[in-house]
Coordinates of C-alpha atoms in Angstrom, one line a residue:
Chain A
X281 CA 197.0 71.7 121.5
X282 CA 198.4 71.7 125.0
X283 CA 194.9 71.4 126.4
X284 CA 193.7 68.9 124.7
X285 CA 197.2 66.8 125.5
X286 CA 197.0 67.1 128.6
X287 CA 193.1 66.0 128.8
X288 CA 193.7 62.8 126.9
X289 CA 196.9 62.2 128.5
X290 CA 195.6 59.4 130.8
X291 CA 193.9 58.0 128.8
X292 CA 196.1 57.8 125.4
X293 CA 198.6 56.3 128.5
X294 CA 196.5 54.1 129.9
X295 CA 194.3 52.6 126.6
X296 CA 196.7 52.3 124.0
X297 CA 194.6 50.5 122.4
X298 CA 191.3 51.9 122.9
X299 CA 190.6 53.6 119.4
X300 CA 189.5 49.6 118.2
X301 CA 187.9 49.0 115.8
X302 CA 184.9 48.5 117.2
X303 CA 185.5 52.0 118.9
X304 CA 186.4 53.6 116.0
X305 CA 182.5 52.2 114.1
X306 CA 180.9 53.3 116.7
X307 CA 182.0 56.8 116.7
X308 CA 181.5 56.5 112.9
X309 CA 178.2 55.2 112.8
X310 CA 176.5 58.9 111.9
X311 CA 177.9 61.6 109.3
X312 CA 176.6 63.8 112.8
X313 CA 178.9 62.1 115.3
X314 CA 182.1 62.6 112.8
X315 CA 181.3 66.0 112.7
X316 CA 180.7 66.7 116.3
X317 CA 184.3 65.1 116.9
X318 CA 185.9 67.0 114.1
X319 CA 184.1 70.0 115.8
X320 CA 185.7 69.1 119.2
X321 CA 188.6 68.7 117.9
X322 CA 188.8 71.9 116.2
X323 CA 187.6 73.8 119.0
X324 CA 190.6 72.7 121.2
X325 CA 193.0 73.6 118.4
X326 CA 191.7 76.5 117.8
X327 CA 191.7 77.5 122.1
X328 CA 194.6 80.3 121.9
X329 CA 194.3 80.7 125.9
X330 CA 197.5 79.9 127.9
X331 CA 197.3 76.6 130.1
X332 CA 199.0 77.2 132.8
X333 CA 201.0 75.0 134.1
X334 CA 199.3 72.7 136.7
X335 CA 195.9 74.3 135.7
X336 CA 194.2 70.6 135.8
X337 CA 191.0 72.1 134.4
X338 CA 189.0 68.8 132.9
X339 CA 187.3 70.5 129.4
X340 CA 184.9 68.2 128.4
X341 CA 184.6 69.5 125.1
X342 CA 181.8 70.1 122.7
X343 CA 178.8 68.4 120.6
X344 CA 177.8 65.0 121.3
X345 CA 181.3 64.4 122.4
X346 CA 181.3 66.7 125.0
X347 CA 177.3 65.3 126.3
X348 CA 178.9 61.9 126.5
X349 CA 182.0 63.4 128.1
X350 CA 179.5 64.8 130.6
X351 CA 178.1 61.5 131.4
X352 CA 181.2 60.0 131.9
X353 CA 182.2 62.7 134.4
X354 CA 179.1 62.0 136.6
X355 CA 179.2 58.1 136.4
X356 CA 182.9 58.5 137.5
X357 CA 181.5 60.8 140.4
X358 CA 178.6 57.8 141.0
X359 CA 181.0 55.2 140.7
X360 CA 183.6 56.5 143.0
X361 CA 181.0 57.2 145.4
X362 CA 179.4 54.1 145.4
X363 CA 183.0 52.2 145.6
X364 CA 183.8 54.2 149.0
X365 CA 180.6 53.4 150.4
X366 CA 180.5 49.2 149.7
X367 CA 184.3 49.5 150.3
X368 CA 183.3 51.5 154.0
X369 CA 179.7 50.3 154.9
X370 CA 178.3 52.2 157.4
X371 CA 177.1 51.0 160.6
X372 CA 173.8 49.1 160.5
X373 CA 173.9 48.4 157.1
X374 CA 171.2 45.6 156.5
X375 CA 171.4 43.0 154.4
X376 CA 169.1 44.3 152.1
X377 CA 170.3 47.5 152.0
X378 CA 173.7 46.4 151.2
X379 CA 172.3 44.4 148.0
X380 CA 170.6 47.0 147.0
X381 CA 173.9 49.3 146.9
X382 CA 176.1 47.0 145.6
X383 CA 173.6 46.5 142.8
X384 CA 174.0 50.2 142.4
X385 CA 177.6 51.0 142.5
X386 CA 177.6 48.0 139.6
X387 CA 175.6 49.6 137.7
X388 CA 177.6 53.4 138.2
X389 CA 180.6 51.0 137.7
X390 CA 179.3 49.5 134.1
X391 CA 178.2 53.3 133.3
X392 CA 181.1 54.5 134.0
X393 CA 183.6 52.2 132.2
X394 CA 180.9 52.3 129.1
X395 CA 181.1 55.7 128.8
X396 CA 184.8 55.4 129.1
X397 CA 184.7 53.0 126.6
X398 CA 182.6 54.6 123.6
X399 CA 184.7 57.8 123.8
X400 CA 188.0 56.5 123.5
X401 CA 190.5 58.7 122.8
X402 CA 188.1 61.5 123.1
X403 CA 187.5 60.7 126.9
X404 CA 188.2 63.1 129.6
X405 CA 191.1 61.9 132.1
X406 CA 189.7 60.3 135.6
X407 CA 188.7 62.9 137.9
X408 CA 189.9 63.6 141.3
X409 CA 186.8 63.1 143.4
X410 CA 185.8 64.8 147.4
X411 CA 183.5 63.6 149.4
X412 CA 185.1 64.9 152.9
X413 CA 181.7 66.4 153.3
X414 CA 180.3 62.8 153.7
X415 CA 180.4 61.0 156.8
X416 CA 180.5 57.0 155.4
X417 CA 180.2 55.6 159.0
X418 CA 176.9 57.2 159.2
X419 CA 173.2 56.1 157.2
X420 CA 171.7 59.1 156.8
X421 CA 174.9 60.7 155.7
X422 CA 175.5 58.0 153.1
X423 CA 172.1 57.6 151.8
X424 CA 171.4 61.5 151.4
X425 CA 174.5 61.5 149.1
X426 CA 173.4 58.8 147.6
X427 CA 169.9 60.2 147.1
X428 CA 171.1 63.5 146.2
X429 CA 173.8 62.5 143.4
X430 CA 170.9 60.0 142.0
X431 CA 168.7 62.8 141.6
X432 CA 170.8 64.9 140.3
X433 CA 171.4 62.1 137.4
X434 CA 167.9 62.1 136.6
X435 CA 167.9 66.0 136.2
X436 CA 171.3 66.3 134.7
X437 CA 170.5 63.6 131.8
X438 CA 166.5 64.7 131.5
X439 CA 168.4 68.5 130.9
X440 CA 171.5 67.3 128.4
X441 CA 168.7 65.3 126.4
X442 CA 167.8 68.3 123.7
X443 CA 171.7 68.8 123.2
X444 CA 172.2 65.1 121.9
X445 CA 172.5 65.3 118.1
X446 CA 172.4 61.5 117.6
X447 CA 169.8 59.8 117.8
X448 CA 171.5 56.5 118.6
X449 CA 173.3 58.7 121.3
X450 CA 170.0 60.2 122.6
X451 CA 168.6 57.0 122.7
X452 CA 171.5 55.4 124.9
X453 CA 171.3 58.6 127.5
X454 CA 167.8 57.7 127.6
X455 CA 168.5 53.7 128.5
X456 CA 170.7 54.9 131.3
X457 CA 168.7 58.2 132.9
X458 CA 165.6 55.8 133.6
X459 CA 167.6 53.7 135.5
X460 CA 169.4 56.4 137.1
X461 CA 165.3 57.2 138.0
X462 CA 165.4 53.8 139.5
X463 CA 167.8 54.3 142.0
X464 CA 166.8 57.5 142.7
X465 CA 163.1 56.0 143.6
X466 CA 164.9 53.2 145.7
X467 CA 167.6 55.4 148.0
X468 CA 164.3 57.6 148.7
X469 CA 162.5 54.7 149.8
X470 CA 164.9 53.5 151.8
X471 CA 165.0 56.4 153.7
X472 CA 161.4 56.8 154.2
X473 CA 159.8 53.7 153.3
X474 CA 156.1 53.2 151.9
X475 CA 155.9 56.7 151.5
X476 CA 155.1 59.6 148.4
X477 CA 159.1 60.3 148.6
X478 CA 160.2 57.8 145.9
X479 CA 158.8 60.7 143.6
X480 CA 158.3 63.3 146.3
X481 CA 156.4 66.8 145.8
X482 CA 159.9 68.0 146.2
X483 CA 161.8 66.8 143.2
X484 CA 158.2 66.0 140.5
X485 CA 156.4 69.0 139.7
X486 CA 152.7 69.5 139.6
X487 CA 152.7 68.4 136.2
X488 CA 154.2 64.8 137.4
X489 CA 157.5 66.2 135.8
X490 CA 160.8 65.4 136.9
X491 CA 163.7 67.8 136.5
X492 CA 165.1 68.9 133.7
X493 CA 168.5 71.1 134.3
X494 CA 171.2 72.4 132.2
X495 CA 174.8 71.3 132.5
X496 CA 176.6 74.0 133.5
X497 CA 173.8 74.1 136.7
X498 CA 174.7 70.5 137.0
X499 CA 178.4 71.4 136.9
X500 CA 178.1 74.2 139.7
X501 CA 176.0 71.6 141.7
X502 CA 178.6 69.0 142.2
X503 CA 181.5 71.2 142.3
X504 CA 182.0 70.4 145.9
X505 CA 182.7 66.9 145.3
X506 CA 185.0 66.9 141.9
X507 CA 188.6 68.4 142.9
X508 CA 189.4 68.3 139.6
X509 CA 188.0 71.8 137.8
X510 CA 185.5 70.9 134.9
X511 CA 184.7 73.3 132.0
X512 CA 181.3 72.4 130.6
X513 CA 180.9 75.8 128.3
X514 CA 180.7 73.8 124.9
X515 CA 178.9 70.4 126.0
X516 CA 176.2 70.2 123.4
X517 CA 177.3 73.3 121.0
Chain B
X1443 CA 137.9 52.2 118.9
X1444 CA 140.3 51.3 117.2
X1445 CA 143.9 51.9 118.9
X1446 CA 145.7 51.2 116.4
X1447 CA 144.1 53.8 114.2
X1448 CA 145.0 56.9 116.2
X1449 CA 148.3 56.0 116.0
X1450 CA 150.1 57.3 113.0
X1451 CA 153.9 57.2 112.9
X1452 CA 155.8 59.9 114.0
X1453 CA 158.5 58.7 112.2
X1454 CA 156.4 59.9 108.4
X1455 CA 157.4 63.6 109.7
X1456 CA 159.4 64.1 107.2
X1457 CA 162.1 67.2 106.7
X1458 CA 159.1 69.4 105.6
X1459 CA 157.6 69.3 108.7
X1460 CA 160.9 69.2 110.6
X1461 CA 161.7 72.3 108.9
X1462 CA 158.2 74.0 110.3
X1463 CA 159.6 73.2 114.1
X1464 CA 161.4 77.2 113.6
X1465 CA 164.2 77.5 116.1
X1466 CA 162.4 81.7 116.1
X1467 CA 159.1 79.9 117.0
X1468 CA 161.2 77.6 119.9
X1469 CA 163.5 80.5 120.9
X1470 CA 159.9 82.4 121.6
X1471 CA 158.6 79.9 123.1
X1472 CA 161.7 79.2 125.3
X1473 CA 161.7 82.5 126.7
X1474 CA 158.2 82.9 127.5
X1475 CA 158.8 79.9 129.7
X1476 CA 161.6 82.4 130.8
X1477 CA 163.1 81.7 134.3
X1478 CA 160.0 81.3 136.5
X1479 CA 157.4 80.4 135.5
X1480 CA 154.3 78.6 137.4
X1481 CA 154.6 75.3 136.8
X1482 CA 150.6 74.7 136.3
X1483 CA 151.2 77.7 133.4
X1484 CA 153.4 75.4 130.9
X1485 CA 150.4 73.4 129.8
X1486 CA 149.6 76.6 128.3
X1487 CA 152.8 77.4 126.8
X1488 CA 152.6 73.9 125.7
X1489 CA 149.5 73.8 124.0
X1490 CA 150.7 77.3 122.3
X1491 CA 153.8 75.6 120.7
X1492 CA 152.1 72.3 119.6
X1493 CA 149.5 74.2 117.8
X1494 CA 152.3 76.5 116.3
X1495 CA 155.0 73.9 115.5
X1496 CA 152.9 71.4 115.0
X1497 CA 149.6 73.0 112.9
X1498 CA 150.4 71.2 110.0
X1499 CA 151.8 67.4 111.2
X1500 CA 149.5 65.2 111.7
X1501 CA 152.3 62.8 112.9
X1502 CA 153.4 64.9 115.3
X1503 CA 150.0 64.8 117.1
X1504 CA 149.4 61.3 116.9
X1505 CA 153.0 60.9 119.1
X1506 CA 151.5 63.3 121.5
X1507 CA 148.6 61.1 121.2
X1508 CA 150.0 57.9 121.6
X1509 CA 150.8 59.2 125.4
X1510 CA 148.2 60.3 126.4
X1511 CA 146.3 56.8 125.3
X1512 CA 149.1 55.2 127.7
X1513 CA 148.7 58.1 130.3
X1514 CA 144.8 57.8 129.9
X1515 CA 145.6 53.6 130.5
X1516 CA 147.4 54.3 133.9
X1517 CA 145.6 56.9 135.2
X1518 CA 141.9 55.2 134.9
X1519 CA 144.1 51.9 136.6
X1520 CA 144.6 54.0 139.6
X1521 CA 141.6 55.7 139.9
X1522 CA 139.8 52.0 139.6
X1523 CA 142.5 50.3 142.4
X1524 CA 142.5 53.3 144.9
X1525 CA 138.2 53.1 144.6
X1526 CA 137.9 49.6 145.2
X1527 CA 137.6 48.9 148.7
X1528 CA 139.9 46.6 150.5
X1529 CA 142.2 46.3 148.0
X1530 CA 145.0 48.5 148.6
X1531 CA 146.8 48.1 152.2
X1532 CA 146.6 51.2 154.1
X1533 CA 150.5 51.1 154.3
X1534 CA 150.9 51.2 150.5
X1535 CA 148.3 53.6 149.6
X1536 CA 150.4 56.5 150.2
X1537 CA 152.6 54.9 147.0
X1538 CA 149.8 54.5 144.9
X1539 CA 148.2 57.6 145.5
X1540 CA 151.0 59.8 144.4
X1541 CA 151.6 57.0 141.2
X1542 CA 147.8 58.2 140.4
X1543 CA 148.3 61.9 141.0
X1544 CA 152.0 61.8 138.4
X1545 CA 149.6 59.9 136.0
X1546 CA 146.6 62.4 136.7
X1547 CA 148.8 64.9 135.8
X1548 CA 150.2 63.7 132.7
X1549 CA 146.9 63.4 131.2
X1550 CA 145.8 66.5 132.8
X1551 CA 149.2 68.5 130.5
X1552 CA 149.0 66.1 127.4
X1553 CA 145.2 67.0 126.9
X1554 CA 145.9 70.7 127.3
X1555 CA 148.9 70.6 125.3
X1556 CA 146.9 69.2 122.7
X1557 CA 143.3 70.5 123.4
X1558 CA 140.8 69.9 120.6
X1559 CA 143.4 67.4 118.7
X1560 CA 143.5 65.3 121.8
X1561 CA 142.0 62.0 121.7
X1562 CA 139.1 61.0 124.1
X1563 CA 139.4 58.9 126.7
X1564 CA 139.1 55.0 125.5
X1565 CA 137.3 52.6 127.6
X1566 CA 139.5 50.3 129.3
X1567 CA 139.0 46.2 130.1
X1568 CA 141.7 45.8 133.1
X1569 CA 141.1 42.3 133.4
X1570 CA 143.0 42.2 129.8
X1571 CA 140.2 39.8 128.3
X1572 CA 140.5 37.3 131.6
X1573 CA 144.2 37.6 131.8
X1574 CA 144.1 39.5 135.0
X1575 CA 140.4 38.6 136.2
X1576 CA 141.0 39.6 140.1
X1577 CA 143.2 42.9 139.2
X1578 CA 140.6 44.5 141.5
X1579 CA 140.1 42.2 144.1
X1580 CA 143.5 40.6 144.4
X1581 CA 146.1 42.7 145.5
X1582 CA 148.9 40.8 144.2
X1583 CA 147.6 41.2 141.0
X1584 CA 147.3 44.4 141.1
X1585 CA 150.6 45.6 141.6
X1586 CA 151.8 42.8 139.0
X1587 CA 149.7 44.6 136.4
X1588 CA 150.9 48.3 138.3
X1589 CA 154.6 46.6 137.7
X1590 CA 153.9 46.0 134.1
X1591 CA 152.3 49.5 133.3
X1592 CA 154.7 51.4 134.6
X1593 CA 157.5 49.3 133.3
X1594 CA 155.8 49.6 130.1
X1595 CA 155.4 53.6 130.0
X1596 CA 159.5 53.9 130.7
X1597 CA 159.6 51.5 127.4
X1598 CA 157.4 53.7 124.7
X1599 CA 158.0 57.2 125.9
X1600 CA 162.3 56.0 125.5
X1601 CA 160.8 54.4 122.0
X1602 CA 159.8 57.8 121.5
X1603 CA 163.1 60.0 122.3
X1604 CA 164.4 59.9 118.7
X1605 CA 161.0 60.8 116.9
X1606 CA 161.3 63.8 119.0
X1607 CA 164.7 65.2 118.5
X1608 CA 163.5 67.8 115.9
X1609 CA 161.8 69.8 119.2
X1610 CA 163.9 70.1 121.9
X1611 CA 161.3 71.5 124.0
X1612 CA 158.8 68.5 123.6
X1613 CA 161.8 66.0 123.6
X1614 CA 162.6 67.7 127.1
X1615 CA 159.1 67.8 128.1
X1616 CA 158.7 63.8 127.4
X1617 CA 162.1 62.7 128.8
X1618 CA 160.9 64.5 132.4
X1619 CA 157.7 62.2 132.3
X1620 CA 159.9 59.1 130.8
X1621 CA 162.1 59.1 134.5
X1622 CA 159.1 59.7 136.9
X1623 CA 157.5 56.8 135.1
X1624 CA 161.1 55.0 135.7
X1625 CA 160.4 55.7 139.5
X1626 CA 157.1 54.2 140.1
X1627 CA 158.1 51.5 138.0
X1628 CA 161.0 50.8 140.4
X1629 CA 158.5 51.3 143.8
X1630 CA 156.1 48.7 141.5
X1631 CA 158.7 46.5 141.5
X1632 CA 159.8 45.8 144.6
X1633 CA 156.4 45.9 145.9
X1634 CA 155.4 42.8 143.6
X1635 CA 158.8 41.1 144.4
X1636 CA 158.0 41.5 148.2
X1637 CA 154.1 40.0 147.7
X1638 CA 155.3 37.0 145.8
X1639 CA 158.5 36.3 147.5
X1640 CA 160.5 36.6 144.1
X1641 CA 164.0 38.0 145.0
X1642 CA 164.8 37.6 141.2
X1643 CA 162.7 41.1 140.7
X1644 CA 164.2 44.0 142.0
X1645 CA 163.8 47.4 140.9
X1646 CA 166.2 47.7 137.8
X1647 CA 165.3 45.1 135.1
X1648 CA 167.9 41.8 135.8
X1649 CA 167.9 40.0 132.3
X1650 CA 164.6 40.2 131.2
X1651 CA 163.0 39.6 134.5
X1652 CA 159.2 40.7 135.4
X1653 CA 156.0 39.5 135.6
X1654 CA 154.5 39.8 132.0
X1655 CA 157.0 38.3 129.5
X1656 CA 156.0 40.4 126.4
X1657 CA 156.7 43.9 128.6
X1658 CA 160.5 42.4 129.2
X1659 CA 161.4 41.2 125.7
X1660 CA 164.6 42.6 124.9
X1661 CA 165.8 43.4 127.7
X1662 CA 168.3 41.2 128.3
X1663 CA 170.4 43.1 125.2
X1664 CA 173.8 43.0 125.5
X1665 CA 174.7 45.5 122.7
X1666 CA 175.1 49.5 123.9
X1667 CA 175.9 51.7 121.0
X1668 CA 177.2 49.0 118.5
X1669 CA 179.9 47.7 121.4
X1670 CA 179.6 44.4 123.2
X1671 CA 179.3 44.5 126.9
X1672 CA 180.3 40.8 128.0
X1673 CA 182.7 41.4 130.3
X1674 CA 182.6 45.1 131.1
X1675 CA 184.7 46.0 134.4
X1676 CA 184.3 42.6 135.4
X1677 CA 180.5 42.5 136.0
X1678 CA 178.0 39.9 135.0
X1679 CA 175.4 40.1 132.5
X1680 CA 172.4 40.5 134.9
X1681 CA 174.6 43.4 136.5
X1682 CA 175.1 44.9 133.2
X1683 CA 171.6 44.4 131.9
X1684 CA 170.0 46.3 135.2
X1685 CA 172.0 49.3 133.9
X1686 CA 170.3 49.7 130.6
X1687 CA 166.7 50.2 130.2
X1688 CA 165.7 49.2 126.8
X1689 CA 163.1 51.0 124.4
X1690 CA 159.9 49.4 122.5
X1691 CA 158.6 50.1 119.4
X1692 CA 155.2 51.7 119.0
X1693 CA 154.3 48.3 117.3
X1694 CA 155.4 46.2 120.4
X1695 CA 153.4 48.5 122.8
X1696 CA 150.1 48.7 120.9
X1697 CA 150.9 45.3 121.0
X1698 CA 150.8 44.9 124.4
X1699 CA 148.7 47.3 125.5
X1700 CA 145.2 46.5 122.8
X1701 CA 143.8 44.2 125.0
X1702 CA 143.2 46.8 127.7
X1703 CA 141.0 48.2 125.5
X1704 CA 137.5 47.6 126.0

């Protein structure tokens, strides 16, 4: 069980509360939601391996759980990167473009503390973000990232989508990943505006389909910017 | 023809038919996708697993078929609004070309997924019965009604998602199209909000703001996943209702959608 302590530590500290009851019906609402937490559960008890001490390793479990876990992780990643860059604008930042943004990092924000939210007790800790590879003072910088981790939202959700048991959970990845598709379309329009790019050759397929990618791709993709270590073996199973 | 005819509810496959959706058949399927495959090949592969998983629901193909009557919609809008001459501002034509070519393409993949069971091509009355006379000659009206499509298509194909959760394949297959329909609505958007001076529009879905009421109704919901969101990290409502996109019914969109129909 040390694992699975030390995953919920933060938040069993910081949200005493946080299995309400309103928390506690909405994990209950489907038979396959109880199971997929009495899965998760399970599976960390039954985790023999030694955790070393200091290994900070994130696991964000498995089943539905460990989807929504997923989610969480990249809307904390969103969030956090959005946050830095209202909280550091970068030089020339027009009016427009800083609506636009702020829009955005609310939205990462709401995702983020929703997700946080509906898992309760079963959500991962906060994760230790790094972004020393983005230079904030700097447009193009700022606005690759942003277009790069929007994007990868679109593929990451379009790719967890067949691992979602619930229905009602399927359904709620699928009212956030469109507007994930959103800001995608917007950051690539600000960067080259009027153009094909808001759905460019390079990301839609010839069969006008966006991405679809698995999570442990997803996982290895963003690596760079998480310090915290993430185990996604069991999202979905 | 009658639209609401061809559309049978998905939602009568029962666990019969769910039980005909063979994870073998899927796993098959899966890895003749394999790693790399040509991307203009998976129509094929597509076709090949409808027909298999799908030979004996009816339901099943009337879902399939209820896109590609949307598909067929959006497609014929473009091909209409990029043909009529001096509509369409040179600087925006590069957006509405590629909004064509994704729709192009869908109907292009749903009619080969589907091939003899696919429904022909309706004929369309884009000034919706007078509604939108000048959609051809007025540019502002066309990129209200673009707006509306799109806005529209991210709506039924996420009104879709749980119908398809018995194929994982074709669930994955429609959530791909559901996002780049997300991303010319959000282009559509702003465009519109930029031609009629409204600052209330933006790309994400404030409330239930946009140009044709009935597209937006429901929007404004409040409720994710049985928890209230008043309040959430501090943000208004409008915030928090830009970061959900809500679903419609099959019902709501025929709704919407019949009078296009000629």
């Amino acid at each position: 069980m040390n694992k699975m302590t030390e995953t919920h530590e933060k938040s069993l500290k910081d949200e005493p509360q946080m299995l309400s009851v309103v928390n506690r019906r909405f994990f209950l609402r489907s038979a396959g939601v109880a199971t997929a937490m009495g899965a998760f559960i399970l599976g960390a008890c039954k985790d023999d391996d030694p955790v070393m001490e200091g290994d900070m390793t994130v696991d964000l479990g498995s089943g539905d759980v460990g989807v929504l876990n997923y989610a969480y992780a990249l809307e904390q990643l969103e969030a956090a990167f959005y946050t830095q860059l209202i909280a550091t604008p970068y030089s020339g930042m027009s009016d427009m473009e800083k609506t636009i943004l702020t829009d955005i990092r609310d939205h990462e924000i709401i995702h983020r503390d929703f997700f946080k939210k509906a898992l309760g007790n079963g959500a991962i800790k906060d994760l230790e973000v790094n972004f020393s590879s983005i230079d904030f003072s700097k447009r193009d910088s700022v606005l690759g990232a942003a277009k790069l981790f929007e994007d990868t939202g679109v593929k990451a959700y379009n790719g967890a989508g067949k691992l979602i048991k619930s229905a009602d959970y399927l359904l709620l990845a699928g009212k956030i990943v469109s507007v994930e598709a959103r800001h995608a379309a917007v950051i690539r329009d600000l960067l080259n505006p009027k153009s094909a790019d808001f759905a460019g050759d390079d990301i839609v397929d010839n069969n006008g389909f966006d991405m679809a990618v698995a999570p442990s791709d997803i996982l290895a993709a963003v690596k760079g910017y998480v310090k915290t270590p993430i185990s996604g073996n069991n999202v979905g199973k | 023809m009658d639209i609401f005819k061809l559309i049978d509810d998905f939602q009568k496959v029962d666990g019969d038919a769910a039980g005909r959706l063979e994870y073998a058949s899927r796993r098959q399927f899966m890895s003749r996708l394999g790693n790399k495959v040509a991307t203009v090949a998976a129509p094929m592969a597509f076709a090949s697993v409808v027909n298999k998983a799908f030979a004996q629901s009816a339901g099943a193909v009337d879902v399939l078929n209820y896109a590609l009557t949307l598909e067929y919609l959006e497609d014929e809008f473009y091909k209409a609004g990029l043909a009529a001459s001096g509509l369409i501002p040179a600087s925006d034509r590069a957006l509405f070309a590629q909004i064509g070519k994704h729709e192009t393409a869908h109907v292009a993949f749903l009619k080969s997924a589907l091939g003899s069971k696919a429904i022909a091509k309706p004929n369309f009355d884009f000034q919706y019965k007078g509604a939108f006379a000048d959609v051809f000659t007025n540019y502002k009206t066309f990129a209200t009604v673009s707006s509306a499509l799109e806005d529209t298509g991210v709506r039924a194909y996420k009104g879709q998602a749980g119908a398809l959760i018995a194929d994982p394949q074709i669930l994955e297959y429609a959530l791909q199209v559901h996002s780049v329909e997300a991303r010319h609505a959000a282009v559509a958007r702003r465009l519109v909000a930029s031609l009629t001076g409204n600052a209330a529009m933006k790309g994400w879905i404030t409330n239930n703001e946009g140009a044709v009421p009935a597209v937006y109704a429901g929007e404004e919901n409040m409720t994710q996943g049985g928890v209230d969101l008043n309040g959430l990290a501090g943000k208004s409502k409008a915030a928090i209702t830009e970061a959900f996109d809500e679903p419609l019914t099959k019902e709501a969109v025929l709704a919407i959608a019949g009078p296009f129909l000629a």
